[in-house]
Amino acid sequence: MLKHLDDVFHALADPSRRQMVERLGRGPATVSELARPLSISLPAVVQHLQVLQSSGLVQSRKTGRVRMCQLNRDVLDDAESWFAAQRRQWIKRLDNLGEFLDSSDDE
């Protein structure tokens, strides 16, 4: 699972790809629709989409000459679960540290 998450976080590390993911969060879109708000070339958009697809974040299908893309929410859920687990661990560690510091103040 960690390799999979590495690919997801790598894909999300780029602002253009994050913008595409945000757009796809509202529903499926064509490559042209994803490219429109970005100030990059269509071939660059296609390269970014390949990174998003290889990470599993985006799925696409071609119908005729139009490629429709959609977000794979299950992959986002995996990343969210990882963040939630990390957050729980750090909250527990900080709580333990707070308890230790409180008990050492009493001595």
PDB file of N, CA and C in Angstrom:
ATOM      1  N   MET A   1       0.822  -1.204   0.000  1.00  0.00           N
ATOM      2  CA  MET A   1       0.000   0.000   0.000  1.00  0.00           C
ATOM      3  C   MET A   1       0.860   1.260   0.000  1.00  0.00           C
ATOM      4  N   LEU A   2       2.046   1.204   0.646  1.00  0.00           N
ATOM      5  CA  LEU A   2       2.872   2.405   0.710  1.00  0.00           C
ATOM      6  C   LEU A   2       3.379   2.826  -0.665  1.00  0.00           C
ATOM      7  N   LYS A   3       3.740   1.881  -1.519  1.00  0.00           N
ATOM      8  CA  LYS A   3       4.174   2.230  -2.877  1.00  0.00           C
ATOM      9  C   LYS A   3       3.038   2.923  -3.618  1.00  0.00           C
ATOM     10  N   HIS A   4       1.853   2.391  -3.434  1.00  0.00           N
ATOM     11  CA  HIS A   4       0.671   2.996  -4.058  1.00  0.00           C
ATOM     12  C   HIS A   4       0.499   4.435  -3.568  1.00  0.00           C
ATOM     13  N   LEU A   5       0.663   4.651  -2.267  1.00  0.00           N
ATOM     14  CA  LEU A   5       0.534   6.004  -1.719  1.00  0.00           C
ATOM     15  C   LEU A   5       1.647   6.911  -2.223  1.00  0.00           C
ATOM     16  N   ASP A   6       2.855   6.364  -2.393  1.00  0.00           N
ATOM     17  CA  ASP A   6       3.944   7.169  -2.958  1.00  0.00           C
ATOM     18  C   ASP A   6       3.548   7.710  -4.328  1.00  0.00           C
ATOM     19  N   ASP A   7       2.943   6.854  -5.138  1.00  0.00           N
ATOM     20  CA  ASP A   7       2.506   7.280  -6.473  1.00  0.00           C
ATOM     21  C   ASP A   7       1.421   8.355  -6.388  1.00  0.00           C
ATOM     22  N   VAL A   8       0.504   8.192  -5.447  1.00  0.00           N
ATOM     23  CA  VAL A   8      -0.580   9.167  -5.273  1.00  0.00           C
ATOM     24  C   VAL A   8      -0.015  10.516  -4.838  1.00  0.00           C
ATOM     25  N   PHE A   9       0.866  10.506  -3.831  1.00  0.00           N
ATOM     26  CA  PHE A   9       1.416  11.771  -3.343  1.00  0.00           C
ATOM     27  C   PHE A   9       2.316  12.423  -4.390  1.00  0.00           C
ATOM     28  N   HIS A  10       3.025  11.609  -5.166  1.00  0.00           N
ATOM     29  CA  HIS A  10       3.820  12.164  -6.270  1.00  0.00           C
ATOM     30  C   HIS A  10       2.895  12.852  -7.276  1.00  0.00           C
ATOM     31  N   ALA A  11       1.805  12.191  -7.603  1.00  0.00           N
ATOM     32  CA  ALA A  11       0.858  12.766  -8.566  1.00  0.00           C
ATOM     33  C   ALA A  11       0.264  14.068  -8.044  1.00  0.00           C
ATOM     34  N   LEU A  12      -0.001  14.129  -6.755  1.00  0.00           N
ATOM     35  CA  LEU A  12      -0.612  15.329  -6.169  1.00  0.00           C
ATOM     36  C   LEU A  12       0.400  16.433  -5.874  1.00  0.00           C
ATOM     37  N   ALA A  13       1.684  16.154  -6.084  1.00  0.00           N
ATOM     38  CA  ALA A  13       2.722  17.140  -5.772  1.00  0.00           C
ATOM     39  C   ALA A  13       2.748  18.303  -6.765  1.00  0.00           C
ATOM     40  N   ASP A  14       2.123  18.130  -7.905  1.00  0.00           N
ATOM     41  CA  ASP A  14       2.146  19.163  -8.936  1.00  0.00           C
ATOM     42  C   ASP A  14       0.857  19.988  -8.900  1.00  0.00           C
ATOM     43  N   PRO A  15       0.970  21.325  -8.916  1.00  0.00           N
ATOM     44  CA  PRO A  15      -0.231  22.170  -8.847  1.00  0.00           C
ATOM     45  C   PRO A  15      -1.212  21.956 -10.005  1.00  0.00           C
ATOM     46  N   SER A  16      -0.707  21.716 -11.201  1.00  0.00           N
ATOM     47  CA  SER A  16      -1.611  21.487 -12.342  1.00  0.00           C
ATOM     48  C   SER A  16      -2.401  20.200 -12.149  1.00  0.00           C
ATOM     49  N   ARG A  17      -1.728  19.160 -11.657  1.00  0.00           N
ATOM     50  CA  ARG A  17      -2.432  17.894 -11.428  1.00  0.00           C
ATOM     51  C   ARG A  17      -3.447  18.033 -10.297  1.00  0.00           C
ATOM     52  N   ARG A  18      -3.088  18.781  -9.252  1.00  0.00           N
ATOM     53  CA  ARG A  18      -4.061  19.005  -8.171  1.00  0.00           C
ATOM     54  C   ARG A  18      -5.280  19.752  -8.696  1.00  0.00           C
ATOM     55  N   GLN A  19      -5.060  20.710  -9.579  1.00  0.00           N
ATOM     56  CA  GLN A  19      -6.177  21.464 -10.160  1.00  0.00           C
ATOM     57  C   GLN A  19      -7.071  20.531 -10.979  1.00  0.00           C
ATOM     58  N   MET A  20      -6.461  19.603 -11.708  1.00  0.00           N
ATOM     59  CA  MET A  20      -7.254  18.632 -12.475  1.00  0.00           C
ATOM     60  C   MET A  20      -8.062  17.736 -11.539  1.00  0.00           C
ATOM     61  N   VAL A  21      -7.444  17.298 -10.447  1.00  0.00           N
ATOM     62  CA  VAL A  21      -8.152  16.452  -9.477  1.00  0.00           C
ATOM     63  C   VAL A  21      -9.314  17.227  -8.868  1.00  0.00           C
ATOM     64  N   GLU A  22      -9.078  18.497  -8.529  1.00  0.00           N
ATOM     65  CA  GLU A  22     -10.164  19.320  -7.982  1.00  0.00           C
ATOM     66  C   GLU A  22     -11.314  19.419  -8.979  1.00  0.00           C
ATOM     67  N   ARG A  23     -10.994  19.641 -10.247  1.00  0.00           N
ATOM     68  CA  ARG A  23     -12.045  19.732 -11.272  1.00  0.00           C
ATOM     69  C   ARG A  23     -12.796  18.413 -11.402  1.00  0.00           C
ATOM     70  N   LEU A  24     -12.072  17.307 -11.407  1.00  0.00           N
ATOM     71  CA  LEU A  24     -12.711  16.000 -11.536  1.00  0.00           C
ATOM     72  C   LEU A  24     -13.521  15.643 -10.294  1.00  0.00           C
ATOM     73  N   GLY A  25     -13.245  16.293  -9.191  1.00  0.00           N
ATOM     74  CA  GLY A  25     -14.051  16.099  -7.988  1.00  0.00           C
ATOM     75  C   GLY A  25     -15.485  16.570  -8.177  1.00  0.00           C
ATOM     76  N   ARG A  26     -15.707  17.433  -9.147  1.00  0.00           N
ATOM     77  CA  ARG A  26     -17.061  17.922  -9.452  1.00  0.00           C
ATOM     78  C   ARG A  26     -17.769  17.046 -10.480  1.00  0.00           C
ATOM     79  N   GLY A  27     -17.038  16.099 -11.070  1.00  0.00           N
ATOM     80  CA  GLY A  27     -17.637  15.205 -12.057  1.00  0.00           C
ATOM     81  C   GLY A  27     -16.700  14.951 -13.220  1.00  0.00           C
ATOM     82  N   PRO A  28     -17.039  13.994 -14.075  1.00  0.00           N
ATOM     83  CA  PRO A  28     -16.197  13.663 -15.227  1.00  0.00           C
ATOM     84  C   PRO A  28     -15.985  14.869 -16.138  1.00  0.00           C
ATOM     85  N   ALA A  29     -14.855  14.843 -16.855  1.00  0.00           N
ATOM     86  CA  ALA A  29     -14.528  15.937 -17.778  1.00  0.00           C
ATOM     87  C   ALA A  29     -13.692  15.392 -18.928  1.00  0.00           C
ATOM     88  N   THR A  30     -13.780  16.074 -20.046  1.00  0.00           N
ATOM     89  CA  THR A  30     -12.927  15.722 -21.183  1.00  0.00           C
ATOM     90  C   THR A  30     -11.536  16.304 -20.951  1.00  0.00           C
ATOM     91  N   VAL A  31     -10.580  15.814 -21.727  1.00  0.00           N
ATOM     92  CA  VAL A  31      -9.218  16.345 -21.639  1.00  0.00           C
ATOM     93  C   VAL A  31      -9.225  17.837 -21.960  1.00  0.00           C
ATOM     94  N   SER A  32      -9.990  18.240 -22.953  1.00  0.00           N
ATOM     95  CA  SER A  32     -10.071  19.668 -23.316  1.00  0.00           C
ATOM     96  C   SER A  32     -10.636  20.497 -22.171  1.00  0.00           C
ATOM     97  N   GLU A  33     -11.645  19.974 -21.484  1.00  0.00           N
ATOM     98  CA  GLU A  33     -12.222  20.697 -20.343  1.00  0.00           C
ATOM     99  C   GLU A  33     -11.210  20.825 -19.214  1.00  0.00           C
ATOM    100  N   LEU A  34     -10.395  19.798 -19.020  1.00  0.00           N
ATOM    101  CA  LEU A  34      -9.363  19.866 -17.983  1.00  0.00           C
ATOM    102  C   LEU A  34      -8.262  20.844 -18.369  1.00  0.00           C
ATOM    103  N   ALA A  35      -7.967  20.925 -19.665  1.00  0.00           N
ATOM    104  CA  ALA A  35      -6.887  21.793 -20.139  1.00  0.00           C
ATOM    105  C   ALA A  35      -7.271  23.264 -20.126  1.00  0.00           C
ATOM    106  N   ARG A  36      -8.545  23.556 -20.322  1.00  0.00           N
ATOM    107  CA  ARG A  36      -9.008  24.937 -20.512  1.00  0.00           C
ATOM    108  C   ARG A  36      -8.504  25.906 -19.432  1.00  0.00           C
ATOM    109  N   PRO A  37      -8.654  25.633 -18.137  1.00  0.00           N
ATOM    110  CA  PRO A  37      -8.224  26.624 -17.147  1.00  0.00           C
ATOM    111  C   PRO A  37      -6.713  26.643 -16.887  1.00  0.00           C
ATOM    112  N   LEU A  38      -5.997  25.679 -17.431  1.00  0.00           N
ATOM    113  CA  LEU A  38      -4.554  25.604 -17.196  1.00  0.00           C
ATOM    114  C   LEU A  38      -3.805  26.383 -18.263  1.00  0.00           C
ATOM    115  N   SER A  39      -2.718  26.977 -17.885  1.00  0.00           N
ATOM    116  CA  SER A  39      -1.919  27.738 -18.856  1.00  0.00           C
ATOM    117  C   SER A  39      -0.756  26.876 -19.350  1.00  0.00           C
ATOM    118  N   ILE A  40      -1.084  25.644 -19.772  1.00  0.00           N
ATOM    119  CA  ILE A  40      -0.083  24.733 -20.320  1.00  0.00           C
ATOM    120  C   ILE A  40      -0.643  24.119 -21.605  1.00  0.00           C
ATOM    121  N   SER A  41       0.251  23.551 -22.401  1.00  0.00           N
ATOM    122  CA  SER A  41      -0.162  22.980 -23.690  1.00  0.00           C
ATOM    123  C   SER A  41      -0.972  21.701 -23.491  1.00  0.00           C
ATOM    124  N   LEU A  42      -1.720  21.337 -24.501  1.00  0.00           N
ATOM    125  CA  LEU A  42      -2.509  20.107 -24.463  1.00  0.00           C
ATOM    126  C   LEU A  42      -1.614  18.873 -24.283  1.00  0.00           C
ATOM    127  N   PRO A  43      -0.453  18.789 -24.978  1.00  0.00           N
ATOM    128  CA  PRO A  43       0.427  17.644 -24.726  1.00  0.00           C
ATOM    129  C   PRO A  43       0.902  17.571 -23.268  1.00  0.00           C
ATOM    130  N   ALA A  44       1.131  18.721 -22.641  1.00  0.00           N
ATOM    131  CA  ALA A  44       1.528  18.730 -21.229  1.00  0.00           C
ATOM    132  C   ALA A  44       0.386  18.228 -20.352  1.00  0.00           C
ATOM    133  N   VAL A  45      -0.837  18.606 -20.685  1.00  0.00           N
ATOM    134  CA  VAL A  45      -2.007  18.124 -19.943  1.00  0.00           C
ATOM    135  C   VAL A  45      -2.099  16.608 -20.054  1.00  0.00           C
ATOM    136  N   VAL A  46      -1.868  16.085 -21.251  1.00  0.00           N
ATOM    137  CA  VAL A  46      -1.920  14.634 -21.464  1.00  0.00           C
ATOM    138  C   VAL A  46      -0.854  13.938 -20.618  1.00  0.00           C
ATOM    139  N   GLN A  47       0.343  14.517 -20.547  1.00  0.00           N
ATOM    140  CA  GLN A  47       1.399  13.934 -19.712  1.00  0.00           C
ATOM    141  C   GLN A  47       0.990  13.936 -18.242  1.00  0.00           C
ATOM    142  N   HIS A  48       0.416  15.034 -17.782  1.00  0.00           N
ATOM    143  CA  HIS A  48      -0.055  15.097 -16.395  1.00  0.00           C
ATOM    144  C   HIS A  48      -1.137  14.049 -16.148  1.00  0.00           C
ATOM    145  N   LEU A  49      -2.024  13.883 -17.101  1.00  0.00           N
ATOM    146  CA  LEU A  49      -3.078  12.872 -16.959  1.00  0.00           C
ATOM    147  C   LEU A  49      -2.493  11.468 -16.883  1.00  0.00           C
ATOM    148  N   GLN A  50      -1.414  11.219 -17.619  1.00  0.00           N
ATOM    149  CA  GLN A  50      -0.768   9.907 -17.553  1.00  0.00           C
ATOM    150  C   GLN A  50      -0.233   9.637 -16.151  1.00  0.00           C
ATOM    151  N   VAL A  51       0.329  10.657 -15.511  1.00  0.00           N
ATOM    152  CA  VAL A  51       0.816  10.503 -14.137  1.00  0.00           C
ATOM    153  C   VAL A  51      -0.357  10.219 -13.203  1.00  0.00           C
ATOM    154  N   LEU A  52      -1.442  10.967 -13.364  1.00  0.00           N
ATOM    155  CA  LEU A  52      -2.627  10.757 -12.528  1.00  0.00           C
ATOM    156  C   LEU A  52      -3.219   9.370 -12.750  1.00  0.00           C
ATOM    157  N   GLN A  53      -3.212   8.905 -13.992  1.00  0.00           N
ATOM    158  CA  GLN A  53      -3.748   7.577 -14.281  1.00  0.00           C
ATOM    159  C   GLN A  53      -2.846   6.483 -13.725  1.00  0.00           C
ATOM    160  N   SER A  54      -1.535   6.648 -13.841  1.00  0.00           N
ATOM    161  CA  SER A  54      -0.635   5.606 -13.337  1.00  0.00           C
ATOM    162  C   SER A  54      -0.686   5.516 -11.813  1.00  0.00           C
ATOM    163  N   SER A  55      -1.069   6.606 -11.157  1.00  0.00           N
ATOM    164  CA  SER A  55      -1.227   6.575  -9.699  1.00  0.00           C
ATOM    165  C   SER A  55      -2.561   5.954  -9.299  1.00  0.00           C
ATOM    166  N   GLY A  56      -3.468   5.842 -10.257  1.00  0.00           N
ATOM    167  CA  GLY A  56      -4.794   5.306  -9.979  1.00  0.00           C
ATOM    168  C   GLY A  56      -5.817   6.366  -9.618  1.00  0.00           C
ATOM    169  N   LEU A  57      -5.389   7.620  -9.496  1.00  0.00           N
ATOM    170  CA  LEU A  57      -6.310   8.693  -9.115  1.00  0.00           C
ATOM    171  C   LEU A  57      -7.352   8.991 -10.186  1.00  0.00           C
ATOM    172  N   VAL A  58      -6.975   8.813 -11.437  1.00  0.00           N
ATOM    173  CA  VAL A  58      -7.860   9.155 -12.549  1.00  0.00           C
ATOM    174  C   VAL A  58      -8.000   7.953 -13.479  1.00  0.00           C
ATOM    175  N   GLN A  59      -9.211   7.764 -13.940  1.00  0.00           N
ATOM    176  CA  GLN A  59      -9.500   6.752 -14.953  1.00  0.00           C
ATOM    177  C   GLN A  59     -10.042   7.481 -16.169  1.00  0.00           C
ATOM    178  N   SER A  60      -9.764   6.927 -17.351  1.00  0.00           N
ATOM    179  CA  SER A  60     -10.306   7.564 -18.555  1.00  0.00           C
ATOM    180  C   SER A  60     -10.766   6.497 -19.536  1.00  0.00           C
ATOM    181  N   ARG A  61     -11.658   6.930 -20.406  1.00  0.00           N
ATOM    182  CA  ARG A  61     -12.129   6.061 -21.484  1.00  0.00           C
ATOM    183  C   ARG A  61     -12.319   6.937 -22.719  1.00  0.00           C
ATOM    184  N   LYS A  62     -12.045   6.327 -23.853  1.00  0.00           N
ATOM    185  CA  LYS A  62     -12.154   7.064 -25.104  1.00  0.00           C
ATOM    186  C   LYS A  62     -13.405   6.610 -25.835  1.00  0.00           C
ATOM    187  N   THR A  63     -14.214   7.585 -26.203  1.00  0.00           N
ATOM    188  CA  THR A  63     -15.406   7.333 -27.003  1.00  0.00           C
ATOM    189  C   THR A  63     -15.268   8.168 -28.267  1.00  0.00           C
ATOM    190  N   GLY A  64     -15.009   7.500 -29.377  1.00  0.00           N
ATOM    191  CA  GLY A  64     -14.764   8.241 -30.613  1.00  0.00           C
ATOM    192  C   GLY A  64     -13.470   9.021 -30.494  1.00  0.00           C
ATOM    193  N   ARG A  65     -13.564  10.326 -30.660  1.00  0.00           N
ATOM    194  CA  ARG A  65     -12.376  11.186 -30.562  1.00  0.00           C
ATOM    195  C   ARG A  65     -12.263  11.869 -29.210  1.00  0.00           C
ATOM    196  N   VAL A  66     -13.189  11.595 -28.316  1.00  0.00           N
ATOM    197  CA  VAL A  66     -13.228  12.295 -27.025  1.00  0.00           C
ATOM    198  C   VAL A  66     -12.789  11.349 -25.907  1.00  0.00           C
ATOM    199  N   ARG A  67     -11.843  11.814 -25.092  1.00  0.00           N
ATOM    200  CA  ARG A  67     -11.408  11.054 -23.927  1.00  0.00           C
ATOM    201  C   ARG A  67     -12.030  11.676 -22.680  1.00  0.00           C
ATOM    202  N   MET A  68     -12.861  10.890 -21.987  1.00  0.00           N
ATOM    203  CA  MET A  68     -13.497  11.333 -20.738  1.00  0.00           C
ATOM    204  C   MET A  68     -12.673  10.830 -19.558  1.00  0.00           C
ATOM    205  N   CYS A  69     -12.475  11.703 -18.603  1.00  0.00           N
ATOM    206  CA  CYS A  69     -11.703  11.365 -17.407  1.00  0.00           C
ATOM    207  C   CYS A  69     -12.608  11.471 -16.192  1.00  0.00           C
ATOM    208  N   GLN A  70     -12.347  10.611 -15.224  1.00  0.00           N
ATOM    209  CA  GLN A  70     -13.093  10.706 -13.970  1.00  0.00           C
ATOM    210  C   GLN A  70     -12.173  10.346 -12.817  1.00  0.00           C
ATOM    211  N   LEU A  71     -12.501  10.877 -11.673  1.00  0.00           N
ATOM    212  CA  LEU A  71     -11.735  10.662 -10.459  1.00  0.00           C
ATOM    213  C   LEU A  71     -12.055   9.295  -9.878  1.00  0.00           C
ATOM    214  N   ASN A  72     -11.025   8.603  -9.411  1.00  0.00           N
ATOM    215  CA  ASN A  72     -11.209   7.338  -8.712  1.00  0.00           C
ATOM    216  C   ASN A  72     -11.210   7.648  -7.211  1.00  0.00           C
ATOM    217  N   ARG A  73     -12.371   7.811  -6.651  1.00  0.00           N
ATOM    218  CA  ARG A  73     -12.498   8.230  -5.253  1.00  0.00           C
ATOM    219  C   ARG A  73     -11.947   7.200  -4.270  1.00  0.00           C
ATOM    220  N   ASP A  74     -11.911   5.929  -4.660  1.00  0.00           N
ATOM    221  CA  ASP A  74     -11.363   4.906  -3.769  1.00  0.00           C
ATOM    222  C   ASP A  74      -9.895   5.173  -3.457  1.00  0.00           C
ATOM    223  N   VAL A  75      -9.154   5.646  -4.445  1.00  0.00           N
ATOM    224  CA  VAL A  75      -7.737   5.945  -4.238  1.00  0.00           C
ATOM    225  C   VAL A  75      -7.589   7.144  -3.306  1.00  0.00           C
ATOM    226  N   LEU A  76      -8.432   8.152  -3.475  1.00  0.00           N
ATOM    227  CA  LEU A  76      -8.408   9.291  -2.546  1.00  0.00           C
ATOM    228  C   LEU A  76      -8.770   8.846  -1.133  1.00  0.00           C
ATOM    229  N   ASP A  77      -9.713   7.921  -1.022  1.00  0.00           N
ATOM    230  CA  ASP A  77     -10.091   7.394   0.291  1.00  0.00           C
ATOM    231  C   ASP A  77      -8.917   6.684   0.954  1.00  0.00           C
ATOM    232  N   ASP A  78      -8.113   5.953   0.163  1.00  0.00           N
ATOM    233  CA  ASP A  78      -6.924   5.289   0.713  1.00  0.00           C
ATOM    234  C   ASP A  78      -5.954   6.313   1.295  1.00  0.00           C
ATOM    235  N   ALA A  79      -5.721   7.396   0.556  1.00  0.00           N
ATOM    236  CA  ALA A  79      -4.815   8.444   1.032  1.00  0.00           C
ATOM    237  C   ALA A  79      -5.382   9.106   2.282  1.00  0.00           C
ATOM    238  N   GLU A  80      -6.674   9.346   2.286  1.00  0.00           N
ATOM    239  CA  GLU A  80      -7.317   9.955   3.456  1.00  0.00           C
ATOM    240  C   GLU A  80      -7.204   9.042   4.675  1.00  0.00           C
ATOM    241  N   SER A  81      -7.362   7.751   4.479  1.00  0.00           N
ATOM    242  CA  SER A  81      -7.230   6.790   5.582  1.00  0.00           C
ATOM    243  C   SER A  81      -5.817   6.808   6.145  1.00  0.00           C
ATOM    244  N   TRP A  82      -4.827   6.898   5.264  1.00  0.00           N
ATOM    245  CA  TRP A  82      -3.439   6.958   5.721  1.00  0.00           C
ATOM    246  C   TRP A  82      -3.207   8.214   6.563  1.00  0.00           C
ATOM    247  N   PHE A  83      -3.709   9.365   6.077  1.00  0.00           N
ATOM    248  CA  PHE A  83      -3.578  10.605   6.839  1.00  0.00           C
ATOM    249  C   PHE A  83      -4.277  10.499   8.191  1.00  0.00           C
ATOM    250  N   ALA A  84      -5.448   9.906   8.221  1.00  0.00           N
ATOM    251  CA  ALA A  84      -6.196   9.765   9.476  1.00  0.00           C
ATOM    252  C   ALA A  84      -5.424   8.901  10.465  1.00  0.00           C
ATOM    253  N   ALA A  85      -4.814   7.822   9.981  1.00  0.00           N
ATOM    254  CA  ALA A  85      -4.021   6.951  10.862  1.00  0.00           C
ATOM    255  C   ALA A  85      -2.813   7.703  11.409  1.00  0.00           C
ATOM    256  N   GLN A  86      -2.149   8.484  10.557  1.00  0.00           N
ATOM    257  CA  GLN A  86      -1.002   9.277  11.018  1.00  0.00           C
ATOM    258  C   GLN A  86      -1.439  10.305  12.053  1.00  0.00           C
ATOM    259  N   ARG A  87      -2.562  10.918  11.824  1.00  0.00           N
ATOM    260  CA  ARG A  87      -3.081  11.925  12.755  1.00  0.00           C
ATOM    261  C   ARG A  87      -3.383  11.297  14.111  1.00  0.00           C
ATOM    262  N   ARG A  88      -4.022  10.119  14.100  1.00  0.00           N
ATOM    263  CA  ARG A  88      -4.329   9.432  15.362  1.00  0.00           C
ATOM    264  C   ARG A  88      -3.054   9.103  16.130  1.00  0.00           C
ATOM    265  N   GLN A  89      -2.031   8.632  15.413  1.00  0.00           N
ATOM    266  CA  GLN A  89      -0.769   8.300  16.075  1.00  0.00           C
ATOM    267  C   GLN A  89      -0.137   9.532  16.714  1.00  0.00           C
ATOM    268  N   TRP A  90      -0.131  10.640  15.981  1.00  0.00           N
ATOM    269  CA  TRP A  90       0.491  11.846  16.524  1.00  0.00           C
ATOM    270  C   TRP A  90      -0.315  12.440  17.676  1.00  0.00           C
ATOM    271  N   ILE A  91      -1.618  12.366  17.596  1.00  0.00           N
ATOM    272  CA  ILE A  91      -2.441  12.846  18.715  1.00  0.00           C
ATOM    273  C   ILE A  91      -2.144  12.017  19.958  1.00  0.00           C
ATOM    274  N   LYS A  92      -2.048  10.701  19.788  1.00  0.00           N
ATOM    275  CA  LYS A  92      -1.740   9.824  20.924  1.00  0.00           C
ATOM    276  C   LYS A  92      -0.363  10.145  21.494  1.00  0.00           C
ATOM    277  N   ARG A  93       0.623  10.339  20.638  1.00  0.00           N
ATOM    278  CA  ARG A  93       1.979  10.669  21.104  1.00  0.00           C
ATOM    279  C   ARG A  93       1.994  11.999  21.852  1.00  0.00           C
ATOM    280  N   LEU A  94       1.301  12.983  21.309  1.00  0.00           N
ATOM    281  CA  LEU A  94       1.272  14.289  21.971  1.00  0.00           C
ATOM    282  C   LEU A  94       0.509  14.229  23.290  1.00  0.00           C
ATOM    283  N   ASP A  95      -0.569  13.435  23.331  1.00  0.00           N
ATOM    284  CA  ASP A  95      -1.291  13.241  24.594  1.00  0.00           C
ATOM    285  C   ASP A  95      -0.388  12.587  25.624  1.00  0.00           C
ATOM    286  N   ASN A  96       0.365  11.563  25.211  1.00  0.00           N
ATOM    287  CA  ASN A  96       1.294  10.890  26.126  1.00  0.00           C
ATOM    288  C   ASN A  96       2.362  11.852  26.620  1.00  0.00           C
ATOM    289  N   LEU A  97       2.871  12.688  25.734  1.00  0.00           N
ATOM    290  CA  LEU A  97       3.871  13.677  26.133  1.00  0.00           C
ATOM    291  C   LEU A  97       3.271  14.664  27.127  1.00  0.00           C
ATOM    292  N   GLY A  98       2.053  15.115  26.860  1.00  0.00           N
ATOM    293  CA  GLY A  98       1.383  16.034  27.779  1.00  0.00           C
ATOM    294  C   GLY A  98       1.185  15.418  29.149  1.00  0.00           C
ATOM    295  N   GLU A  99       0.771  14.153  29.186  1.00  0.00           N
ATOM    296  CA  GLU A  99       0.600  13.458  30.465  1.00  0.00           C
ATOM    297  C   GLU A  99       1.930  13.329  31.190  1.00  0.00           C
ATOM    298  N   PHE A 100       2.986  13.015  30.459  1.00  0.00           N
ATOM    299  CA  PHE A 100       4.310  12.897  31.067  1.00  0.00           C
ATOM    300  C   PHE A 100       4.753  14.234  31.652  1.00  0.00           C
ATOM    301  N   LEU A 101       4.571  15.301  30.895  1.00  0.00           N
ATOM    302  CA  LEU A 101       4.976  16.622  31.376  1.00  0.00           C
ATOM    303  C   LEU A 101       4.140  17.051  32.576  1.00  0.00           C
ATOM    304  N   ASP A 102       2.846  16.742  32.560  1.00  0.00           N
ATOM    305  CA  ASP A 102       1.992  17.060  33.707  1.00  0.00           C
ATOM    306  C   ASP A 102       2.434  16.289  34.942  1.00  0.00           C
ATOM    307  N   SER A 103       2.782  15.023  34.772  1.00  0.00           N
ATOM    308  CA  SER A 103       3.191  14.209  35.924  1.00  0.00           C
ATOM    309  C   SER A 103       4.553  14.635  36.446  1.00  0.00           C
ATOM    310  N   SER A 104       5.437  15.112  35.567  1.00  0.00           N
ATOM    311  CA  SER A 104       6.751  15.555  36.037  1.00  0.00           C
ATOM    312  C   SER A 104       6.648  16.906  36.737  1.00  0.00           C
ATOM    313  N   ASP A 105       5.617  17.699  36.432  1.00  0.00           N
ATOM    314  CA  ASP A 105       5.388  18.956  37.143  1.00  0.00           C
ATOM    315  C   ASP A 105       4.958  18.691  38.575  1.00  0.00           C
ATOM    316  N   ASP A 106       4.252  17.570  38.787  1.00  0.00           N
ATOM    317  CA  ASP A 106       3.758  17.226  40.114  1.00  0.00           C
ATOM    318  C   ASP A 106       4.884  16.798  41.040  1.00  0.00           C
ATOM    319  N   GLU A 107       6.000  16.375  40.502  1.00  0.00           N
ATOM    320  CA  GLU A 107       7.104  15.865  41.335  1.00  0.00           C
ATOM    321  C   GLU A 107       7.947  16.941  41.891  1.00  0.00           C
TER     322      GLU A 107
END
